[in-house]
């Protein structure tokens, strides 16, 4: 087998593991769609995987499902890799060899349950209610909830799932690493993405250098962010505004004591304060 063919097969075997582990099943059709291969080739790939790792997969109504003794050989159990594919259809290929002269900061992976992800994926794709247990810093004990998920959200630091929470009687973001135990997929959800006002609403954030900075220092920041007219104008979903401001390290509650630490200020806070956590 030549190098290219071997690499292509390795990617298809990785894909088999990725979907089996995180979605609970993988099928011929999914391989055909992802790689543009024939049904015969997809069947052969699944057969090859089963021959190499006979204790990992078992036939199911949806194709092939992971066994209770499943051991990953091609994937990591970092949910970022699956959600990278879920978001755009591209496989995450982890390359530990970093080119000389380049260094990359890698955040530690958070613990996320595959069983919970499987239920949330079904909930999103089929618009179903999902029964989950959840913990938070304000309530560290297991808290049962009925959740109607519609979108996975990467905030830069961690992954959330957004949807309607029956307990809160509104749309909320739940942190993936804070689900506990198993999750059960229930009946159809009447609360989809279309009913999420904060998700459907687009707002504009207007940022500028902290005016307490000298003109020269403001010019540095204006160049950093390619500002026009001394302002950075960003359009985002209202539901994501807080995360965007946090990633830009913009403190909207109060000015930092030193302008060099604050750097950017939100000019139109009064216009959008209803969407801010501190609003």
mmCIF file of C-alpha atoms in Angstrom:
data_model
loop_
_atom_site.group_PDB
_atom_site.id
_atom_site.type_symbol
_atom_site.label_atom_id
_atom_site.label_comp_id
_atom_site.label_asym_id
_atom_site.label_seq_id
_atom_site.Cartn_x
_atom_site.Cartn_y
_atom_site.Cartn_z
ATOM 1 C CA UNK A 1 0.000 0.000 0.000
ATOM 2 C CA UNK A 2 1.472 3.380 -1.018
ATOM 3 C CA UNK A 3 1.847 6.257 1.441
ATOM 4 C CA UNK A 4 -1.137 8.274 0.165
ATOM 5 C CA UNK A 5 -3.484 5.286 0.203
ATOM 6 C CA UNK A 6 -2.310 4.349 3.685
ATOM 7 C CA UNK A 7 -2.903 7.896 4.948
ATOM 8 C CA UNK A 8 -6.381 7.952 3.390
ATOM 9 C CA UNK A 9 -7.264 4.632 5.005
ATOM 10 C CA UNK A 10 -5.982 5.891 8.355
ATOM 11 C CA UNK A 11 -8.277 8.918 8.083
ATOM 12 C CA UNK A 12 -11.264 6.705 7.317
ATOM 13 C CA UNK A 13 -10.480 4.427 10.260
ATOM 14 C CA UNK A 14 -10.133 7.501 12.464
ATOM 15 C CA UNK A 15 -13.533 8.690 11.223
ATOM 16 C CA UNK A 16 -15.078 5.318 12.078
ATOM 17 C CA UNK A 17 -13.818 5.625 15.640
ATOM 18 C CA UNK A 18 -14.777 9.281 15.936
ATOM 19 C CA UNK A 19 -18.429 8.723 15.088
ATOM 20 C CA UNK A 20 -18.723 5.389 16.864
ATOM 21 C CA UNK A 21 -17.425 6.912 20.100
ATOM 22 C CA UNK A 22 -19.056 10.344 20.095
ATOM 23 C CA UNK A 23 -22.308 9.595 18.246
ATOM 24 C CA UNK A 24 -22.822 6.005 19.334
ATOM 25 C CA UNK A 25 -22.897 4.582 15.800
ATOM 26 C CA UNK A 26 -21.245 4.830 12.389
ATOM 27 C CA UNK A 27 -22.632 3.672 9.044
ATOM 28 C CA UNK A 28 -21.591 2.975 5.452
ATOM 29 C CA UNK A 29 -23.518 6.051 4.333
ATOM 30 C CA UNK A 30 -21.553 8.369 6.622
ATOM 31 C CA UNK A 31 -18.243 7.088 5.254
ATOM 32 C CA UNK A 32 -19.524 7.490 1.697
ATOM 33 C CA UNK A 33 -20.642 11.067 2.378
ATOM 34 C CA UNK A 34 -17.484 12.125 4.225
ATOM 35 C CA UNK A 35 -14.923 10.687 1.802
ATOM 36 C CA UNK A 36 -16.818 10.225 -1.463
ATOM 37 C CA UNK A 37 -16.074 6.496 -1.554
ATOM 38 C CA UNK A 38 -18.289 3.736 -2.924
ATOM 39 C CA UNK A 39 -20.591 1.658 -0.740
ATOM 40 C CA UNK A 40 -18.293 -1.311 -1.342
ATOM 41 C CA UNK A 41 -15.257 0.666 -0.144
ATOM 42 C CA UNK A 42 -17.122 1.921 2.928
ATOM 43 C CA UNK A 43 -18.129 -1.642 3.774
ATOM 44 C CA UNK A 44 -14.520 -2.777 3.300
ATOM 45 C CA UNK A 45 -13.257 -0.015 5.616
ATOM 46 C CA UNK A 46 -15.642 -1.076 8.372
ATOM 47 C CA UNK A 47 -14.611 -4.679 7.821
ATOM 48 C CA UNK A 48 -10.926 -3.702 8.011
ATOM 49 C CA UNK A 49 -11.508 -1.841 11.256
ATOM 50 C CA UNK A 50 -13.434 -4.766 12.754
ATOM 51 C CA UNK A 51 -10.675 -7.203 11.790
ATOM 52 C CA UNK A 52 -7.976 -5.048 13.376
ATOM 53 C CA UNK A 53 -9.972 -4.261 16.521
ATOM 54 C CA UNK A 54 -12.555 -7.054 16.878
ATOM 55 C CA UNK A 55 -13.704 -6.069 20.369
ATOM 56 C CA UNK A 56 -14.515 -2.427 19.613
ATOM 57 C CA UNK A 57 -17.630 -2.478 17.408
ATOM 58 C CA UNK A 58 -20.887 -4.400 17.281
ATOM 59 C CA UNK A 59 -23.632 -4.284 14.656
ATOM 60 C CA UNK A 60 -26.642 -2.113 15.481
ATOM 61 C CA UNK A 61 -29.732 -0.784 13.708
ATOM 62 C CA UNK A 62 -27.825 2.405 12.883
ATOM 63 C CA UNK A 63 -24.706 0.611 11.589
ATOM 64 C CA UNK A 64 -21.886 -0.202 13.987
ATOM 65 C CA UNK A 65 -21.922 0.848 17.646
ATOM 66 C CA UNK A 66 -19.115 0.893 20.235
ATOM 67 C CA UNK A 67 -18.951 -2.001 22.663
ATOM 68 C CA UNK A 68 -18.720 -1.548 26.422
ATOM 69 C CA UNK A 69 -15.024 -2.460 26.160
ATOM 70 C CA UNK A 70 -14.297 0.045 23.355
ATOM 71 C CA UNK A 71 -10.684 1.279 23.305
ATOM 72 C CA UNK A 72 -9.756 4.180 20.974
ATOM 73 C CA UNK A 73 -6.756 3.546 18.730
ATOM 74 C CA UNK A 74 -7.000 6.451 16.272
ATOM 75 C CA UNK A 75 -8.720 9.219 18.218
ATOM 76 C CA UNK A 76 -8.254 11.020 21.486
ATOM 77 C CA UNK A 77 -11.197 11.376 23.839
ATOM 78 C CA UNK A 78 -10.908 15.169 23.654
ATOM 79 C CA UNK A 79 -14.374 16.391 22.635
ATOM 80 C CA UNK A 80 -12.746 19.282 20.741
ATOM 81 C CA UNK A 81 -11.760 16.862 17.997
ATOM 82 C CA UNK A 82 -15.316 15.623 17.477
ATOM 83 C CA UNK A 83 -16.888 19.082 17.660
ATOM 84 C CA UNK A 84 -14.272 20.387 15.207
ATOM 85 C CA UNK A 85 -15.702 17.864 12.739
ATOM 86 C CA UNK A 86 -19.330 18.468 13.799
ATOM 87 C CA UNK A 87 -18.935 22.202 13.161
ATOM 88 C CA UNK A 88 -17.434 22.017 9.689
ATOM 89 C CA UNK A 89 -17.068 18.451 8.476
ATOM 90 C CA UNK A 90 -13.269 18.548 8.639
ATOM 91 C CA UNK A 91 -11.349 15.923 10.581
ATOM 92 C CA UNK A 92 -9.008 17.188 13.279
ATOM 93 C CA UNK A 93 -5.582 15.723 12.575
ATOM 94 C CA UNK A 94 -3.414 16.091 15.658
ATOM 95 C CA UNK A 95 0.227 16.654 14.740
ATOM 96 C CA UNK A 96 2.434 16.682 17.847
ATOM 97 C CA UNK A 97 5.478 17.649 15.775
ATOM 98 C CA UNK A 98 5.646 21.464 15.819
ATOM 99 C CA UNK A 99 7.814 23.126 13.135
ATOM 100 C CA UNK A 100 11.005 24.775 14.352
ATOM 101 C CA UNK A 101 10.460 28.410 15.255
ATOM 102 C CA UNK A 102 6.762 27.941 16.058
ATOM 103 C CA UNK A 103 5.187 27.232 19.436
ATOM 104 C CA UNK A 104 1.506 26.705 20.202
ATOM 105 C CA UNK A 105 -0.275 27.100 23.526
ATOM 106 C CA UNK A 106 -2.542 24.133 24.184
ATOM 107 C CA UNK A 107 -5.180 24.299 26.871
ATOM 108 C CA UNK A 108 -5.789 21.170 28.952
ATOM 109 C CA UNK A 109 -8.811 19.178 27.701
ATOM 110 C CA UNK A 110 -11.914 19.159 29.871
ATOM 111 C CA UNK A 111 -13.671 15.969 30.882
ATOM 112 C CA UNK A 112 -16.765 15.459 28.733
ATOM 113 C CA UNK A 113 -18.992 12.375 28.776
ATOM 114 C CA UNK A 114 -19.409 10.601 25.433
ATOM 115 C CA UNK A 115 -22.804 9.307 26.569
ATOM 116 C CA UNK A 116 -24.021 12.857 27.178
ATOM 117 C CA UNK A 117 -22.647 14.102 23.842
ATOM 118 C CA UNK A 118 -24.486 11.292 22.026
ATOM 119 C CA UNK A 119 -27.773 12.354 23.602
ATOM 120 C CA UNK A 120 -27.167 16.048 22.887
ATOM 121 C CA UNK A 121 -26.287 15.317 19.250
ATOM 122 C CA UNK A 122 -29.555 13.417 18.843
ATOM 123 C CA UNK A 123 -31.387 16.259 20.545
ATOM 124 C CA UNK A 124 -29.892 18.834 18.173
ATOM 125 C CA UNK A 125 -30.327 16.854 14.967
ATOM 126 C CA UNK A 126 -33.830 15.604 15.704
ATOM 127 C CA UNK A 127 -35.032 18.533 17.881
ATOM 128 C CA UNK A 128 -35.688 16.407 20.957
ATOM 129 C CA UNK A 129 -35.891 17.102 24.676
ATOM 130 C CA UNK A 130 -33.024 15.608 26.691
ATOM 131 C CA UNK A 131 -33.046 14.728 30.383
ATOM 132 C CA UNK A 132 -29.689 15.500 31.998
ATOM 133 C CA UNK A 133 -27.943 15.967 35.335
ATOM 134 C CA UNK A 134 -25.925 19.159 35.626
ATOM 135 C CA UNK A 135 -23.691 20.853 38.192
ATOM 136 C CA UNK A 136 -22.400 24.405 38.473
ATOM 137 C CA UNK A 137 -20.352 26.501 40.858
ATOM 138 C CA UNK A 138 -23.570 27.986 42.238
ATOM 139 C CA UNK A 139 -25.135 24.520 42.621
ATOM 140 C CA UNK A 140 -22.425 21.807 42.846
ATOM 141 C CA UNK A 141 -24.926 19.036 43.611
ATOM 142 C CA UNK A 142 -26.446 17.021 40.748
ATOM 143 C CA UNK A 143 -29.352 19.019 39.380
ATOM 144 C CA UNK A 144 -31.818 17.217 37.101
ATOM 145 C CA UNK A 145 -32.985 19.229 34.117
ATOM 146 C CA UNK A 146 -34.966 18.837 30.917
ATOM 147 C CA UNK A 147 -32.974 20.584 28.205
ATOM 148 C CA UNK A 148 -33.828 21.313 24.564
ATOM 149 C CA UNK A 149 -30.404 21.659 22.829
ATOM 150 C CA UNK A 150 -30.027 23.439 19.505
ATOM 151 C CA UNK A 151 -26.334 24.437 19.054
ATOM 152 C CA UNK A 152 -22.862 23.607 20.337
ATOM 153 C CA UNK A 153 -20.931 26.826 21.041
ATOM 154 C CA UNK A 154 -17.162 27.233 21.286
ATOM 155 C CA UNK A 155 -16.444 30.289 23.429
ATOM 156 C CA UNK A 156 -12.696 30.093 22.877
ATOM 157 C CA UNK A 157 -11.959 28.662 26.305
ATOM 158 C CA UNK A 158 -14.525 25.847 26.444
ATOM 159 C CA UNK A 159 -17.535 24.308 24.742
ATOM 160 C CA UNK A 160 -21.132 24.995 25.739
ATOM 161 C CA UNK A 161 -24.427 23.705 24.414
ATOM 162 C CA UNK A 162 -27.197 26.241 23.956
ATOM 163 C CA UNK A 163 -30.867 25.459 24.252
ATOM 164 C CA UNK A 164 -34.062 25.867 26.220
ATOM 165 C CA UNK A 165 -33.968 24.892 29.897
ATOM 166 C CA UNK A 166 -37.322 23.924 31.391
ATOM 167 C CA UNK A 167 -36.093 24.636 34.916
ATOM 168 C CA UNK A 168 -34.999 28.181 34.055
ATOM 169 C CA UNK A 169 -37.917 28.693 31.652
ATOM 170 C CA UNK A 170 -35.609 30.233 29.094
ATOM 171 C CA UNK A 171 -32.708 29.692 26.707
ATOM 172 C CA UNK A 172 -29.419 29.063 28.468
ATOM 173 C CA UNK A 173 -25.828 27.920 27.839
ATOM 174 C CA UNK A 174 -24.641 24.816 29.680
ATOM 175 C CA UNK A 175 -20.935 23.910 29.945
ATOM 176 C CA UNK A 176 -20.261 20.466 28.441
ATOM 177 C CA UNK A 177 -17.811 19.424 31.159
ATOM 178 C CA UNK A 178 -20.446 19.982 33.863
ATOM 179 C CA UNK A 179 -22.927 17.325 32.805
ATOM 180 C CA UNK A 180 -22.987 14.294 35.061
ATOM 181 C CA UNK A 181 -24.092 10.692 34.608
ATOM 182 C CA UNK A 182 -26.124 9.503 31.634
ATOM 183 C CA UNK A 183 -28.602 11.482 29.541
ATOM 184 C CA UNK A 184 -31.914 10.306 28.109
ATOM 185 C CA UNK A 185 -33.414 11.449 24.810
ATOM 186 C CA UNK A 186 -37.126 12.149 25.245
ATOM 187 C CA UNK A 187 -39.896 13.359 22.942
ATOM 188 C CA UNK A 188 -40.079 16.202 20.423
ATOM 189 C CA UNK A 189 -39.087 19.681 21.586
ATOM 190 C CA UNK A 190 -41.350 22.685 20.957
ATOM 191 C CA UNK A 191 -38.450 25.044 21.731
ATOM 192 C CA UNK A 192 -36.061 25.139 18.788
ATOM 193 C CA UNK A 193 -33.462 27.590 17.562
ATOM 194 C CA UNK A 194 -36.106 29.751 15.899
ATOM 195 C CA UNK A 195 -37.615 30.634 19.282
ATOM 196 C CA UNK A 196 -34.300 31.726 20.813
ATOM 197 C CA UNK A 197 -34.546 35.517 20.639
ATOM 198 C CA UNK A 198 -30.974 36.174 21.810
ATOM 199 C CA UNK A 199 -29.673 33.728 19.210
ATOM 200 C CA UNK A 200 -31.712 35.201 16.357
ATOM 201 C CA UNK A 201 -30.903 38.816 17.263
ATOM 202 C CA UNK A 202 -27.779 40.369 15.718
ATOM 203 C CA UNK A 203 -26.132 43.263 17.542
ATOM 204 C CA UNK A 204 -23.155 45.527 16.902
ATOM 205 C CA UNK A 205 -20.299 45.988 19.361
ATOM 206 C CA UNK A 206 -18.305 49.202 18.980
ATOM 207 C CA UNK A 207 -14.889 49.134 20.639
ATOM 208 C CA UNK A 208 -12.138 51.716 20.824
ATOM 209 C CA UNK A 209 -8.836 52.152 22.661
ATOM 210 C CA UNK A 210 -9.197 53.291 26.273
ATOM 211 C CA UNK A 211 -9.232 57.114 25.995
ATOM 212 C CA UNK A 212 -7.007 57.335 29.082
ATOM 213 C CA UNK A 213 -4.139 56.041 26.947
ATOM 214 C CA UNK A 214 -1.810 58.427 25.161
ATOM 215 C CA UNK A 215 -2.463 59.046 21.470
ATOM 216 C CA UNK A 216 0.605 56.976 20.584
ATOM 217 C CA UNK A 217 -0.605 54.006 22.647
ATOM 218 C CA UNK A 218 -4.095 54.277 21.174
ATOM 219 C CA UNK A 219 -2.528 54.167 17.714
ATOM 220 C CA UNK A 220 -0.771 50.903 18.616
ATOM 221 C CA UNK A 221 -4.108 49.283 19.510
ATOM 222 C CA UNK A 222 -5.835 50.748 16.456
ATOM 223 C CA UNK A 223 -3.210 49.101 14.284
ATOM 224 C CA UNK A 224 -3.409 45.806 16.220
ATOM 225 C CA UNK A 225 -7.117 45.462 15.481
ATOM 226 C CA UNK A 226 -7.135 47.170 12.059
ATOM 227 C CA UNK A 227 -9.548 49.786 13.347
ATOM 228 C CA UNK A 228 -11.200 52.252 11.012
ATOM 229 C CA UNK A 229 -11.697 55.752 12.332
ATOM 230 C CA UNK A 230 -10.301 54.641 15.674
ATOM 231 C CA UNK A 231 -13.043 52.070 16.239
ATOM 232 C CA UNK A 232 -13.481 48.314 15.925
ATOM 233 C CA UNK A 233 -17.019 47.397 14.832
ATOM 234 C CA UNK A 234 -18.085 43.783 15.363
ATOM 235 C CA UNK A 235 -21.390 42.161 14.460
ATOM 236 C CA UNK A 236 -22.410 39.113 16.491
ATOM 237 C CA UNK A 237 -25.359 37.173 17.818
ATOM 238 C CA UNK A 238 -26.649 38.757 21.023
ATOM 239 C CA UNK A 239 -26.276 35.386 22.766
ATOM 240 C CA UNK A 240 -22.539 35.379 22.009
ATOM 241 C CA UNK A 241 -21.702 39.005 22.821
ATOM 242 C CA UNK A 242 -20.485 38.298 26.355
ATOM 243 C CA UNK A 243 -18.122 35.570 25.176
ATOM 244 C CA UNK A 244 -16.689 37.755 22.423
ATOM 245 C CA UNK A 245 -16.033 40.597 24.864
ATOM 246 C CA UNK A 246 -14.457 38.173 27.327
ATOM 247 C CA UNK A 247 -12.107 36.802 24.655
ATOM 248 C CA UNK A 248 -11.068 40.366 23.815
ATOM 249 C CA UNK A 249 -10.543 40.975 27.556
ATOM 250 C CA UNK A 250 -12.952 43.894 27.567
ATOM 251 C CA UNK A 251 -14.196 44.614 31.083
ATOM 252 C CA UNK A 252 -17.727 46.001 30.766
ATOM 253 C CA UNK A 253 -18.579 46.161 34.476
ATOM 254 C CA UNK A 254 -15.965 48.737 35.442
ATOM 255 C CA UNK A 255 -12.790 50.227 34.048
ATOM 256 C CA UNK A 256 -9.562 48.597 35.113
ATOM 257 C CA UNK A 257 -7.428 50.831 37.303
ATOM 258 C CA UNK A 258 -4.770 51.124 34.613
ATOM 259 C CA UNK A 259 -5.605 51.850 30.960
ATOM 260 C CA UNK A 260 -2.787 49.566 29.789
ATOM 261 C CA UNK A 261 -4.669 46.670 31.415
ATOM 262 C CA UNK A 262 -8.098 47.760 30.139
ATOM 263 C CA UNK A 263 -6.855 48.551 26.601
ATOM 264 C CA UNK A 264 -10.278 48.455 24.894
ATOM 265 C CA UNK A 265 -13.594 49.947 25.985
ATOM 266 C CA UNK A 266 -17.123 49.236 24.790
ATOM 267 C CA UNK A 267 -18.449 52.498 23.367
ATOM 268 C CA UNK A 268 -22.106 51.545 22.908
ATOM 269 C CA UNK A 269 -22.697 49.695 26.171
ATOM 270 C CA UNK A 270 -26.001 51.461 26.854
ATOM 271 C CA UNK A 271 -27.367 50.310 23.487
ATOM 272 C CA UNK A 272 -26.690 46.615 24.142
ATOM 273 C CA UNK A 273 -26.665 46.327 27.938
ATOM 274 C CA UNK A 274 -29.801 44.151 27.926
ATOM 275 C CA UNK A 275 -27.690 41.383 26.330
ATOM 276 C CA UNK A 276 -24.764 41.587 28.742
ATOM 277 C CA UNK A 277 -24.368 39.364 31.806
ATOM 278 C CA UNK A 278 -23.682 42.506 33.804
ATOM 279 C CA UNK A 279 -26.499 44.388 32.130
#
